[in-house]
PDB file of C-alpha atoms in Angstrom:
ATOM      1  CA  MET A 109      42.789  27.324  70.846  1.00  0.00           C
ATOM      2  CA  TRP A 110      40.898  29.216  68.482  1.00  0.00           C
ATOM      3  CA  GLY A 111      38.381  26.433  67.332  1.00  0.00           C
ATOM      4  CA  PRO A 112      36.319  26.848  70.250  1.00  0.00           C
ATOM      5  CA  PHE A 113      35.774  30.575  69.497  1.00  0.00           C
ATOM      6  CA  LEU A 114      35.167  29.943  65.799  1.00  0.00           C
ATOM      7  CA  GLY A 115      32.621  27.114  66.372  1.00  0.00           C
ATOM      8  CA  PHE A 116      30.618  29.364  68.847  1.00  0.00           C
ATOM      9  CA  ALA A 117      30.922  32.661  66.366  1.00  0.00           C
ATOM     10  CA  GLY A 118      29.455  30.448  63.547  1.00  0.00           C
ATOM     11  CA  THR A 119      26.843  28.891  65.789  1.00  0.00           C
ATOM     12  CA  ALA A 120      25.714  32.388  66.995  1.00  0.00           C
ATOM     13  CA  SER A 121      25.950  33.538  63.304  1.00  0.00           C
ATOM     14  CA  LEU A 122      23.662  30.423  61.762  1.00  0.00           C
ATOM     15  CA  ARG A 123      21.305  31.119  64.507  1.00  0.00           C
ATOM     16  CA  LEU A 124      20.876  34.997  63.879  1.00  0.00           C
ATOM     17  CA  ILE A 125      20.691  34.086  59.674  1.00  0.00           C
ATOM     18  CA  TRP A 126      17.817  31.513  60.514  1.00  0.00           C
ATOM     19  CA  ALA A 127      16.201  33.954  63.049  1.00  0.00           C
ATOM     20  CA  LEU A 128      16.199  36.768  60.380  1.00  0.00           C
ATOM     21  CA  ALA A 129      14.792  34.528  57.707  1.00  0.00           C
ATOM     22  CA  ALA A 130      11.852  33.366  59.939  1.00  0.00           C
ATOM     23  CA  ILE A 131      10.729  37.016  60.814  1.00  0.00           C
ATOM     24  CA  GLY A 132      10.857  37.458  56.746  1.00  0.00           C
ATOM     25  CA  ILE A 133       8.733  34.918  56.187  1.00  0.00           C
ATOM     26  CA  TRP A 134       6.455  35.727  58.840  1.00  0.00           C
ATOM     27  CA  LEU A 135       6.096  38.901  57.441  1.00  0.00           C
ATOM     28  CA  MET A 136       5.706  37.999  54.151  1.00  0.00           C
ATOM     29  CA  SER A 137       2.432  36.157  55.246  1.00  0.00           C
ATOM     30  CA  ARG A 138       1.434  39.362  56.763  1.00  0.00           C
ATOM     31  CA  PRO A 139      -0.847  41.892  54.950  1.00  0.00           C
ATOM     32  CA  GLY A 140       1.693  44.762  53.789  1.00  0.00           C
ATOM     33  CA  GLY A 141       4.504  42.805  55.204  1.00  0.00           C
ATOM     34  CA  TRP A 142       5.973  42.509  52.211  1.00  0.00           C
ATOM     35  CA  ALA A 143       6.898  46.462  51.770  1.00  0.00           C
ATOM     36  CA  VAL A 144       8.334  46.057  55.274  1.00  0.00           C
ATOM     37  CA  VAL A 145      10.991  43.196  53.914  1.00  0.00           C
ATOM     38  CA  VAL A 146      11.602  45.491  51.323  1.00  0.00           C
ATOM     39  CA  VAL A 147      12.365  48.730  52.963  1.00  0.00           C
ATOM     40  CA  ALA A 148      14.339  46.550  55.425  1.00  0.00           C
ATOM     41  CA  ILE A 149      16.551  44.901  52.098  1.00  0.00           C
ATOM     42  CA  LEU A 150      16.830  48.619  50.656  1.00  0.00           C
ATOM     43  CA  VAL A 151      18.215  50.224  54.031  1.00  0.00           C
ATOM     44  CA  GLY A 152      20.449  47.056  54.712  1.00  0.00           C
ATOM     45  CA  LEU A 153      21.998  47.667  51.153  1.00  0.00           C
ATOM     46  CA  LYS A 154      22.380  51.348  51.519  1.00  0.00           C
ATOM     47  CA  LEU A 155      24.274  50.398  55.261  1.00  0.00           C
ATOM     48  CA  VAL A 156      26.657  48.346  53.378  1.00  0.00           C
ATOM     49  CA  PRO A 157      29.521  50.040  52.235  1.00  0.00           C
ATOM     50  CA  GLU A 158      30.621  50.011  48.660  1.00  0.00           C
ATOM     51  CA  PRO A 159      34.105  48.689  47.814  1.00  0.00           C
TER      52      PRO A 159
END
């Protein structure tokens, strides 16, 4: 019963991860893009709640 749902969720999350990795690599190749990547990582870490 849960197999197709979990498979779809896994595929969707993997696509999202690959898309974010591709955007990160593209930004790193642009002038000043590394700063955008660093700020995005820092904001992401700030938004993740601490245990």
